[in-house]
Coordinates of C-alpha atoms in Angstrom, one line a residue:
M1170 CA -17.1 -27.1 1.2
T1171 CA -19.1 -23.8 3.4
N1172 CA -21.6 -21.6 1.5
P1173 CA -19.5 -18.6 0.2
L1174 CA -22.5 -16.4 0.6
S1175 CA -22.9 -16.9 4.0
K1176 CA -19.3 -15.7 4.4
L1177 CA -19.4 -13.0 1.8
S1178 CA -22.0 -11.6 4.7
E1179 CA -19.6 -11.3 7.3
V1180 CA -18.0 -8.6 5.6
F1181 CA -20.4 -6.7 3.8
H1182 CA -19.9 -3.5 2.8
H1183 CA -21.4 -0.4 2.5
H1184 CA -21.9 -0.4 -1.6
D1185 CA -24.7 2.6 -1.7
K1186 CA -26.1 3.3 -5.0
D1187 CA -24.9 6.9 -6.0
Q1188 CA -28.9 8.5 -4.8
E1189 CA -28.9 11.6 -3.9
H1190 CA -30.2 11.1 -0.3
P1191 CA -29.9 7.2 0.4
T1192 CA -30.7 6.0 4.2
V1193 CA -28.0 5.3 6.4
P1194 CA -27.9 1.7 6.6
A1195 CA -29.0 -0.1 9.4
E1196 CA -27.2 -2.8 11.6
S1197 CA -28.8 -5.5 10.0
Q1198 CA -28.5 -4.4 6.8
V1199 CA -24.5 -4.0 8.0
Y1200 CA -24.4 -7.6 9.4
P1201 CA -27.2 -9.4 7.9
G1202 CA -27.8 -12.5 9.9
T1203 CA -28.8 -13.8 13.2
D1204 CA -27.8 -11.5 16.8
E1205 CA -25.3 -13.9 17.6
A1206 CA -23.7 -14.0 14.5
K1207 CA -23.7 -10.3 14.5
A1208 CA -22.0 -10.5 18.1
Q1209 CA -19.6 -13.3 16.8
Y1210 CA -18.5 -11.1 14.1
R1211 CA -18.0 -8.4 16.4
A1212 CA -15.9 -10.3 19.1
R1213 CA -13.6 -12.0 16.0
Q1214 CA -13.5 -8.0 14.8
V1215 CA -12.5 -6.6 18.1
A1216 CA -9.3 -9.5 19.4
Q1217 CA -8.1 -9.2 15.5
D1218 CA -7.6 -5.5 15.7
A1219 CA -6.1 -5.7 19.1
Q1220 CA -3.7 -8.1 17.4
L1221 CA -2.7 -6.1 15.0
S1222 CA -2.3 -2.9 17.0
S1223 CA -0.4 -4.7 19.8
V1224 CA 2.7 -3.6 18.3
Q1225 CA 6.2 -4.2 20.8
P1226 CA 8.7 -1.1 20.2
T1227 CA 11.8 -2.9 19.3
Q1228 CA 14.6 -2.8 22.6
E1229 CA 17.7 -0.3 22.1
A1230 CA 20.4 -2.8 21.1
S1231 CA 23.2 -3.4 23.3
S1232 CA 26.9 -3.1 22.3
G1233 CA 26.3 -1.2 19.4
D1234 CA 24.5 -4.8 17.9
A1235 CA 21.3 -4.4 16.0
P1236 CA 18.2 -5.5 17.2
P1237 CA 16.8 -8.9 15.6
P1238 CA 15.4 -8.4 12.1
P1239 CA 10.7 -7.4 13.2
Y1240 CA 10.0 -9.2 9.8
A1241 CA 12.3 -13.0 10.4
P1242 CA 9.7 -15.1 8.1
P1243 CA 7.5 -17.5 9.9
P1244 CA 8.7 -20.9 10.7
G1245 CA 7.8 -22.6 7.4
L1246 CA 7.3 -20.3 5.1
P1247 CA 10.4 -19.6 2.3
P1248 CA 12.7 -16.3 2.5
D1249 CA 10.7 -14.7 -0.3
M1250 CA 7.8 -15.1 1.1
S1251 CA 6.1 -15.3 -2.5
A1252 CA 2.6 -16.5 -1.1
K1253 CA 1.6 -18.1 -4.5
V1254 CA -1.8 -19.4 -4.4
G1255 CA -1.0 -22.4 -7.1
P1256 CA -2.4 -25.7 -8.0
G1257 CA -3.3 -27.7 -5.0
E1258 CA -2.9 -25.3 -2.4
D1259 CA -5.5 -24.3 -0.1
K1260 CA -7.6 -22.0 -1.3
S1261 CA -9.9 -22.0 2.1
L1262 CA -11.7 -19.1 2.3
D1263 CA -10.9 -18.9 6.1
A1264 CA -8.1 -16.6 6.0
S1265 CA -7.9 -16.0 10.1
D1266 CA -4.6 -18.2 10.5
T1267 CA -2.7 -17.0 7.2
P1268 CA 0.1 -14.8 8.5
A1269 CA 0.2 -11.6 7.3
P1270 CA 3.2 -11.4 4.2
L1271 CA 7.0 -10.8 5.3
N1272 CA 5.3 -10.5 8.8
G1273 CA 2.9 -7.2 8.3
Y1274 CA 5.4 -5.6 6.3
P1275 CA 3.8 -2.7 4.5
R1276 CA 5.2 -3.2 0.8
P1277 CA 5.5 -6.7 0.7
D1278 CA 5.8 -6.7 -3.4
F1279 CA 9.0 -4.8 -2.8
H1280 CA 11.3 -5.9 0.2
R1281 CA 14.8 -6.0 0.9
T1282 CA 16.7 -9.4 2.3
A1283 CA 20.2 -7.8 3.1
S1284 CA 21.4 -9.0 6.1
G1285 CA 22.0 -5.5 8.4
L1286 CA 18.7 -3.9 7.0
F1287 CA 15.7 -4.0 9.3
W1288 CA 12.1 -2.4 10.1
Q1289 CA 9.8 -1.5 12.7
S1290 CA 6.0 -0.7 12.8
L1291 CA 5.0 2.0 14.3
N1292 CA 1.0 1.0 14.1
G1293 CA -0.3 1.0 17.9
P1294 CA -0.4 3.1 21.1
W1295 CA 0.7 7.0 19.9
D1296 CA -0.2 10.3 21.9
F1297 CA -3.1 12.3 20.3
V1298 CA -4.5 15.5 21.0
F1299 CA -7.3 17.2 19.6
D1300 CA -6.3 21.3 18.6
D1301 CA -9.2 22.6 18.0
I1302 CA -8.2 26.4 18.2
D1303 CA -5.2 25.5 16.7
T1304 CA -2.1 26.7 19.2
G1305 CA -0.4 24.1 18.9
L1306 CA 2.8 25.7 16.3
S1307 CA 2.6 29.1 18.0
D1308 CA 2.2 27.1 21.4
F1309 CA 5.8 25.2 20.0
W1310 CA 4.1 21.3 21.3
Y1311 CA 6.8 19.9 18.9
T1312 CA 9.8 21.3 20.7
Q1313 CA 8.3 18.8 23.3
S1314 CA 8.7 15.7 24.5
R1315 CA 5.0 15.3 25.8
L1316 CA 2.3 16.7 24.2
P1317 CA -0.1 19.0 26.6
D1318 CA -1.9 16.7 29.4
Q1319 CA -4.6 18.5 28.9
G1320 CA -7.1 17.0 26.2
K1321 CA -4.4 13.8 25.7
R1322 CA -6.0 10.7 24.5
T1323 CA -4.5 7.3 22.8
I1324 CA -4.7 6.1 19.6
Q1325 CA -4.8 2.9 17.9
V1326 CA -2.7 4.2 14.8
P1327 CA -3.1 3.5 12.0
Y1328 CA -7.2 4.0 13.0
V1329 CA -8.6 7.0 12.5
F1330 CA -9.9 8.7 15.5
Q1331 CA -13.8 8.8 13.7
C1332 CA -13.8 4.6 13.9
A1333 CA -14.5 2.2 17.3
A1334 CA -10.9 0.7 16.5
S1335 CA -8.9 4.0 17.4
G1336 CA -9.8 3.8 20.8
I1337 CA -11.5 7.6 20.5
D1338 CA -14.5 6.5 18.0
E1339 CA -15.4 10.6 18.2
R1340 CA -17.6 12.4 14.8
G1341 CA -17.2 16.0 15.8
V1342 CA -15.4 18.8 13.9
H1343 CA -11.7 18.7 14.6
E1344 CA -9.6 19.9 11.2
V1345 CA -6.2 19.8 13.7
L1346 CA -5.0 17.0 15.2
W1347 CA -1.4 16.3 16.9
Y1348 CA 0.4 12.3 17.1
Q1349 CA 3.4 11.9 19.0
R1350 CA 5.6 9.1 20.5
Q1351 CA 9.1 8.0 21.6
I1352 CA 10.8 5.8 18.6
Q1353 CA 14.5 4.1 18.7
D1354 CA 17.0 4.2 15.8
L1355 CA 17.3 0.7 14.5
R1356 CA 21.0 1.1 13.1
S1357 CA 23.4 -0.7 14.5
S1358 CA 26.9 1.5 15.1
E1359 CA 28.3 -0.9 11.7
A1360 CA 25.1 0.8 9.7
K1361 CA 25.6 4.2 10.8
E1362 CA 29.5 4.1 9.9
R1363 CA 28.2 2.5 6.6
G1364 CA 26.1 5.4 6.0
D1365 CA 22.4 3.4 6.1
R1366 CA 19.3 5.7 6.6
L1367 CA 16.3 5.7 9.0
L1368 CA 13.5 6.5 6.8
L1369 CA 9.9 6.9 8.5
R1370 CA 7.1 5.3 5.9
C1371 CA 3.6 6.7 5.6
G1372 CA 1.4 4.6 4.2
A1373 CA -1.3 7.4 4.0
I1374 CA -2.5 10.4 5.9
D1375 CA -5.1 12.4 5.7
Y1376 CA -4.3 15.7 5.1
H1377 CA -1.8 17.3 5.1
A1378 CA 1.1 16.6 7.8
T1379 CA 4.1 18.0 9.1
I1380 CA 6.9 16.0 11.3
W1381 CA 9.5 16.8 13.7
L1382 CA 11.7 14.7 15.2
N1383 CA 13.4 16.0 18.7
G1384 CA 11.9 19.5 18.1
R1385 CA 13.8 19.2 14.5
Y1386 CA 11.5 19.9 11.5
V1387 CA 11.8 16.9 9.0
G1388 CA 9.5 17.5 6.7
E1389 CA 6.0 18.0 5.4
H1390 CA 3.6 16.3 2.8
T1391 CA -0.3 17.7 1.2
G1392 CA -2.5 14.9 0.4
G1393 CA -4.3 11.9 2.1
H1394 CA -3.9 9.2 0.2
V1395 CA -1.2 8.3 -1.1
P1396 CA 2.5 7.1 0.5
F1397 CA 5.8 9.3 1.4
D1398 CA 8.9 8.7 3.0
L1399 CA 11.3 11.0 5.0
D1400 CA 14.6 10.5 6.5
L1401 CA 15.2 10.5 9.7
S1402 CA 18.8 10.4 10.2
D1403 CA 20.4 13.7 10.0
A1404 CA 17.8 15.0 12.8
I1405 CA 18.7 11.8 15.0
A1406 CA 22.4 13.0 14.4
L1407 CA 21.8 16.4 15.1
S1408 CA 20.0 15.3 18.1
G1409 CA 23.4 13.7 19.6
Y1410 CA 22.1 10.1 18.8
M1411 CA 19.9 9.8 21.6
A1412 CA 18.4 6.5 22.9
E1413 CA 14.9 7.7 22.9
N1414 CA 13.3 10.0 20.0
T1415 CA 10.1 12.3 20.1
L1416 CA 8.3 11.9 16.8
T1417 CA 5.9 14.4 16.3
I1418 CA 2.8 14.3 13.9
R1419 CA 0.8 17.5 12.9
V1420 CA -2.1 16.8 10.8
Y1421 CA -4.4 19.3 9.1
D1422 CA -7.6 18.2 7.9
S1423 CA -10.0 20.9 6.6
A1424 CA -13.4 20.2 7.4
F1425 CA -14.8 22.6 5.2
D1426 CA -12.7 22.9 2.0
V1427 CA -14.7 21.3 -0.3
T1428 CA -11.9 21.4 -3.3
Q1429 CA -10.0 19.3 -1.2
P1430 CA -9.6 15.4 -2.7
R1431 CA -11.5 13.4 -0.2
G1432 CA -13.9 10.8 -2.4
K1433 CA -16.8 9.4 -0.7
Q1434 CA -15.4 11.1 2.5
Y1435 CA -18.0 13.4 4.0
W1436 CA -15.9 17.1 4.7
G1437 CA -18.7 17.4 8.0
P1438 CA -18.4 15.1 10.7
K1439 CA -21.2 13.0 10.1
P1440 CA -22.0 11.4 6.9
E1441 CA -25.0 12.9 5.0
S1442 CA -26.5 12.1 1.3
I1443 CA -24.4 9.4 -0.5
F1444 CA -21.3 10.5 1.8
Y1445 CA -19.5 8.6 4.4
T1446 CA -18.1 9.4 7.7
P1447 CA -14.6 11.1 7.3
S1448 CA -11.2 9.6 7.6
S1449 CA -8.8 12.3 9.2
G1450 CA -5.0 11.8 10.3
I1451 CA -3.0 8.6 10.0
W1452 CA -5.0 5.8 8.1
Q1453 CA -2.2 3.6 6.7
N1454 CA 0.4 1.5 7.6
I1455 CA 3.3 4.1 9.6
C1456 CA 6.6 2.3 10.2
L1457 CA 10.6 3.0 10.2
E1458 CA 12.8 1.4 7.8
V1459 CA 17.0 0.9 7.4
V1460 CA 18.1 1.2 3.8
P1461 CA 20.9 1.7 2.2
R1462 CA 22.2 5.3 1.0
L1463 CA 22.3 4.3 -2.2
R1464 CA 19.5 2.3 -2.8
V1465 CA 16.5 0.2 -5.2
A1466 CA 13.9 2.9 -5.7
D1467 CA 10.8 1.2 -5.6
G1468 CA 8.0 2.5 -8.4
S1469 CA 7.0 5.4 -6.7
H1470 CA 10.6 6.7 -7.0
G1471 CA 10.7 5.4 -11.0
T1472 CA 11.4 2.0 -11.1
I1473 CA 8.8 0.7 -14.0
L1474 CA 8.9 -2.9 -14.8
R1475 CA 6.3 -2.8 -18.5
S1476 CA 5.3 -6.3 -18.6
N1477 CA 3.0 -5.9 -20.9
D1478 CA 4.9 -7.1 -24.5
I1479 CA 3.3 -11.0 -24.2
E1480 CA 4.2 -11.2 -27.9
K1481 CA 8.1 -10.7 -27.4
G1482 CA 8.3 -12.1 -23.8
V1483 CA 10.0 -9.0 -22.6
V1484 CA 10.1 -6.8 -19.7
D1485 CA 11.1 -3.3 -20.4
A1486 CA 12.5 -2.3 -17.2
R1487 CA 13.6 0.8 -15.4
V1488 CA 15.3 0.5 -12.7
A1489 CA 15.8 3.8 -10.5
V1490 CA 18.0 4.6 -7.7
Q1491 CA 17.9 6.8 -4.8
G1492 CA 21.0 8.2 -2.7
R1493 CA 23.6 8.3 -5.7
R1494 CA 26.2 11.1 -5.1
A1495 CA 27.5 12.8 -8.4
Q1496 CA 29.1 10.9 -10.7
E1497 CA 29.3 7.6 -8.4
K1498 CA 29.8 4.9 -10.2
C1499 CA 27.2 1.8 -10.2
S1500 CA 25.3 -0.8 -12.2
V1501 CA 22.2 -2.8 -11.6
E1502 CA 21.6 -6.4 -12.7
V1503 CA 18.2 -8.3 -12.5
E1504 CA 17.3 -11.6 -12.2
A1505 CA 14.3 -13.1 -12.6
S1506 CA 12.5 -17.1 -12.5
F1507 CA 9.3 -18.7 -12.5
Y1508 CA 8.3 -21.2 -10.3
G1509 CA 12.0 -21.3 -9.1
V1510 CA 13.1 -22.4 -12.2
P1511 CA 15.8 -19.3 -12.9
V1512 CA 14.8 -17.5 -16.6
S1513 CA 17.5 -15.2 -17.5
S1514 CA 19.2 -12.2 -16.2
S1515 CA 20.1 -9.0 -17.1
G1516 CA 23.7 -9.3 -16.6
K1517 CA 25.5 -5.7 -14.6
K1518 CA 24.2 -2.6 -16.5
E1519 CA 26.0 0.4 -15.9
L1520 CA 24.2 3.9 -15.2
N1521 CA 25.7 6.5 -16.8
K1522 CA 26.6 9.8 -15.4
S1523 CA 23.3 11.9 -15.6
E1524 CA 20.8 9.7 -15.2
D1525 CA 19.8 7.8 -12.2
F1526 CA 18.2 5.2 -14.0
V1527 CA 18.9 2.3 -15.7
R1528 CA 16.8 0.8 -18.8
F1529 CA 16.9 -2.5 -20.3
D1530 CA 14.3 -5.4 -21.7
L1531 CA 14.5 -8.4 -19.9
P1532 CA 13.4 -11.8 -21.7
M1533 CA 10.7 -13.8 -20.0
R1534 CA 10.4 -16.5 -22.3
L1535 CA 11.2 -20.4 -20.7
S1536 CA 13.2 -22.9 -22.6
Q1537 CA 11.8 -26.2 -23.3
E1538 CA 14.4 -27.4 -20.8
D1539 CA 12.9 -24.8 -18.6
L1540 CA 9.4 -25.8 -19.3
S1541 CA 10.1 -29.6 -18.2
K1542 CA 11.4 -28.2 -14.5
L1543 CA 7.8 -26.7 -13.8
P1544 CA 5.9 -28.6 -11.3
A1545 CA 3.5 -31.2 -13.0
A1546 CA 0.3 -29.5 -11.4
L1547 CA 1.4 -25.9 -12.9
L1548 CA 0.7 -27.3 -16.2
Q1549 CA -2.2 -29.2 -15.6
D1550 CA -4.3 -26.4 -14.4
A1551 CA -1.7 -24.0 -16.9
P1552 CA -1.1 -26.4 -20.1
L1553 CA 1.6 -25.3 -22.6
K1554 CA -1.0 -25.3 -25.6
D1555 CA -4.0 -22.9 -24.1
P1556 CA -3.1 -20.1 -25.6
F1557 CA -4.5 -17.5 -22.8
C1558 CA -2.1 -19.4 -20.1
W1559 CA 1.3 -19.2 -22.9
R1560 CA 2.7 -17.3 -25.6
S1561 CA 5.7 -18.7 -27.3
G1562 CA 7.3 -19.8 -23.7
T1563 CA 6.1 -16.9 -22.0
A1564 CA 3.7 -17.2 -18.9
L1565 CA 0.7 -15.2 -18.9
W1566 CA -1.1 -13.6 -15.4
S1567 CA -4.7 -13.3 -15.7
P1568 CA -7.2 -13.7 -13.0
E1569 CA -7.8 -17.2 -14.0
H1570 CA -3.9 -18.1 -14.0
P1571 CA -2.1 -15.4 -12.2
A1572 CA 1.5 -16.7 -13.4
L1573 CA 4.1 -14.1 -11.2
Y1574 CA 7.6 -14.1 -12.1
D1575 CA 10.0 -14.1 -9.0
L1576 CA 12.5 -10.9 -9.8
T1577 CA 15.5 -10.0 -7.9
I1578 CA 17.4 -6.3 -8.3
R1579 CA 20.7 -5.7 -7.2
L1580 CA 22.4 -2.6 -7.0
Y1581 CA 26.6 -2.8 -7.2
N1582 CA 29.4 -0.3 -6.3
S1583 CA 31.1 -0.5 -10.0
T1584 CA 34.3 0.2 -8.0
N1585 CA 34.9 -2.6 -5.6
G1586 CA 31.8 -4.6 -7.0
E1587 CA 29.9 -5.4 -3.5
V1588 CA 26.4 -5.5 -3.7
I1589 CA 24.6 -2.6 -2.3
D1590 CA 21.2 -3.1 -2.6
T1591 CA 19.1 -6.4 -2.6
V1592 CA 15.1 -6.2 -3.5
Q1593 CA 12.9 -9.1 -4.4
T1594 CA 9.7 -8.1 -6.3
T1595 CA 7.3 -9.9 -9.0
T1596 CA 6.3 -9.0 -12.3
G1597 CA 3.2 -10.7 -14.2
M1598 CA 2.9 -10.8 -18.4
R1599 CA -0.2 -9.4 -19.3
S1600 CA -1.4 -6.9 -21.8
I1601 CA -4.7 -5.1 -21.9
T1602 CA -6.1 -3.4 -25.1
W1603 CA -9.1 -1.8 -26.4
T1604 CA -8.6 -0.8 -29.5
N1605 CA -9.4 -3.2 -31.8
G1606 CA -12.3 -1.6 -33.2
D1607 CA -15.1 -4.3 -31.9
G1608 CA -15.8 -2.5 -28.7
T1609 CA -14.3 -5.5 -26.7
L1610 CA -11.3 -4.6 -24.0
R1611 CA -9.2 -7.5 -24.4
L1612 CA -6.7 -9.2 -21.9
N1613 CA -3.8 -11.2 -23.5
S1614 CA -5.3 -10.8 -26.7
R1615 CA -8.7 -12.2 -26.4
P1616 CA -11.8 -11.1 -25.8
Y1617 CA -12.4 -10.5 -21.9
F1618 CA -15.5 -10.3 -19.6
Q1619 CA -15.0 -8.2 -16.9
A1620 CA -17.2 -9.4 -13.7
L1621 CA -16.5 -6.1 -11.8
F1622 CA -18.3 -4.9 -8.6
L1623 CA -18.5 -1.2 -7.2
D1624 CA -16.1 -1.3 -4.2
Q1625 CA -15.9 1.5 -2.1
G1626 CA -13.6 0.0 0.8
Y1627 CA -15.5 0.9 3.9
W1628 CA -15.4 -1.2 6.7
P1629 CA -18.0 -0.9 9.4
D1630 CA -15.2 -0.7 12.8
T1631 CA -12.4 0.8 10.6
L1632 CA -13.5 2.7 7.8
L1633 CA -10.9 3.2 5.3
T1634 CA -8.4 1.1 7.0
P1635 CA -8.6 -2.3 6.5
P1636 CA -8.9 -4.3 9.7
T1637 CA -6.4 -6.8 9.9
P1638 CA -3.5 -7.3 7.6
T1639 CA -5.2 -10.2 5.9
A1640 CA -8.4 -8.7 5.3
C1641 CA -7.5 -7.7 1.6
K1642 CA -6.6 -11.4 0.7
R1643 CA -10.4 -12.5 2.5
D1644 CA -12.1 -10.0 0.6
I1645 CA -11.0 -10.6 -2.9
Q1646 CA -11.0 -14.5 -1.6
L1647 CA -14.9 -13.6 -0.9
S1648 CA -15.4 -12.0 -4.0
K1649 CA -14.0 -14.7 -6.2
A1650 CA -15.7 -17.3 -4.8
V1651 CA -19.6 -15.6 -6.0
G1652 CA -18.5 -15.6 -9.0
F1653 CA -16.2 -11.5 -9.7
N1654 CA -12.6 -12.0 -11.4
G1655 CA -12.3 -8.3 -10.0
C1656 CA -13.9 -4.8 -9.0
R1657 CA -13.8 -1.0 -9.6
K1658 CA -12.5 0.5 -6.6
H1659 CA -14.4 3.7 -5.7
Q1660 CA -13.1 7.2 -5.0
K1661 CA -10.1 5.3 -2.8
V1662 CA -6.9 4.8 -3.5
E1663 CA -6.8 1.4 -1.6
S1664 CA -3.8 0.1 0.7
P1665 CA -0.6 -2.0 -0.7
E1666 CA -2.0 -5.0 0.7
F1667 CA -4.4 -5.3 -2.1
F1668 CA -2.5 -5.1 -4.9
Y1669 CA -0.4 -7.8 -3.3
W1670 CA -3.1 -10.1 -2.6
A1671 CA -4.7 -9.4 -6.2
D1672 CA -1.8 -10.1 -7.9
R1673 CA -1.5 -13.4 -6.6
L1674 CA -4.6 -14.7 -6.2
G1675 CA -5.8 -13.3 -9.4
F1676 CA -8.2 -10.2 -9.7
L1677 CA -8.5 -7.1 -12.0
V1678 CA -8.3 -3.3 -10.2
W1679 CA -10.1 -0.4 -11.8
G1680 CA -8.5 2.4 -9.5
E1681 CA -9.9 5.9 -8.9
M1682 CA -7.9 8.7 -7.1
A1683 CA -10.4 10.4 -5.1
S1684 CA -12.4 13.5 -6.4
A1685 CA -13.0 17.2 -4.9
Y1686 CA -17.1 17.7 -4.0
N1687 CA -16.0 21.0 -6.5
F1688 CA -13.5 22.1 -8.8
S1689 CA -11.2 24.7 -8.5
M1690 CA -7.7 25.5 -9.8
T1691 CA -6.0 24.2 -6.5
G1692 CA -8.2 21.4 -6.1
C1693 CA -7.1 20.3 -9.7
E1694 CA -3.7 20.8 -9.1
R1695 CA -3.9 19.0 -5.6
F1696 CA -5.8 16.4 -7.6
E1697 CA -3.2 15.6 -10.5
A1698 CA -0.3 15.4 -7.8
E1699 CA -2.1 12.6 -5.6
W1700 CA -3.2 10.6 -9.1
V1701 CA -0.2 10.8 -10.2
A1702 CA 1.8 9.2 -7.3
M1703 CA -1.0 6.4 -6.8
M1704 CA -0.5 5.3 -10.2
R1705 CA 3.4 5.4 -10.1
R1706 CA 2.8 3.5 -6.7
D1707 CA 0.7 0.8 -8.2
L1708 CA 1.8 0.7 -12.0
N1709 CA 3.8 -2.6 -11.5
H1710 CA 1.2 -4.8 -10.3
P1711 CA 0.0 -6.5 -13.3
S1712 CA -3.4 -6.9 -11.7
A1713 CA -3.9 -3.0 -11.5
G1714 CA -6.4 -2.0 -14.7
P1715 CA -7.4 1.1 -16.0
Q1716 CA -6.9 4.2 -13.6
P1717 CA -9.3 7.2 -15.0
P1718 CA -8.2 10.5 -14.3
V1719 CA -11.4 11.7 -13.4
Y1720 CA -14.5 9.7 -12.4
R1721 CA -17.4 13.2 -11.9
R1722 CA -18.0 15.6 -9.5
L1723 CA -19.3 14.6 -6.4
D1724 CA -22.4 17.5 -6.4
P1725 CA -25.1 15.2 -7.1
L1726 CA -26.6 19.0 -8.1
Q1727 CA -23.7 20.4 -10.3

């Protein structure tokens, strides 16, 4: 087997000590090894970046038919794309040939399976303009199908203009940015008649984003670290269902406001002291997705799968819905399975008229008959008599044994019994406690030594953005190969793909919301809003450990 330490050197991160005036790392520090190794690394990264950015727009459907699903699972992979790493599976550190889960779908931990629903990545080339004198609003750029030719460039999304992968790689002060591209409505005529909605899903845009479609205001979002969705359906309808629609995004990211949460990003154009290069604009995945009008909500919108009751062996499920009309009757059903063995079903649970969610306990214990159906290799790796792996028939999640249950959530129309929406997700049964009075943190009731490292999540050529769809997987594999069982994500809200792989590979993740340099009432309000949004997005991951509300002030002099 290749020495994992030599592999680790290829993706060495800027894990600096919090000294007041650190030396900016030289290339030899960032890319240890020979000049030939450095050149090979850079060439491979450039090729991977190009592959990630080469997104072809979906062709306009003919005769009202929807385009082929952009996320059809690659051949040889199961429909649910569970991607578990179990006994006997390849755990090679070389992830270059590993396909991205669900063909790169940005939220592989929570995806829909119904036919007729489609998504399309908007990663790739966009028109891009710096608006340094901030005249774009007064000149109505958002009403135009083309941004001004003067100063217009092409940027590769989701990379920020400050990094090389964006194709711009500029470090000047630019507070106002404009993005624009053409999009198509992914819905078929049947989907439109059914009332399906077309959503714009933004993983993260730093810092304040305002969005228009065909010159019509769609919405805005403040906060550079957390996701948001906007419904484009009404703007498309009011525009007359045009074949091509102009999507325009204006971003404002202050270069002077030191109460804006930014983590280790420096507010000036170039890094100084303990701070890194700023990241302005779109820096996480952005896509279009067709969803049912009435649909199952994800964690960001109210669904909570609390899986820490390992003694009772139940998941406290709170399944929320979105898009429900007044007094609309619907019900929810959740089914659990483990390695393909059915475990339990909640049966249909009716939502009452006053709440857009339903709550119930979902049993996760396997019977003796269920246990007998499990793969022998699994039980050899996680013996039933090991209390760290099993608790009275309930499989336990840990970094050593990342056991995941597959969950299918169905939403029904209670009037006719039809399935409205179906979502696939996972959960892991695990408890984390620190209240035993002996100073120990316990994982699944046992004192657990956390071999963590401080992970700042910056990449040499892409800054905050992972360079490839499987880079997060490789990061975790390398970390585990040298003996770590988790990390502390420092001053960064990491991408959903990281938590997806942390769940499956077994990796504890301490999280931190990015702090501001100075505190103020405005700064506290900004921080709290994003901190809560961060926790909602990630709370259903068994890999998610403590999420401290405040790290510290980033001003080393205060």
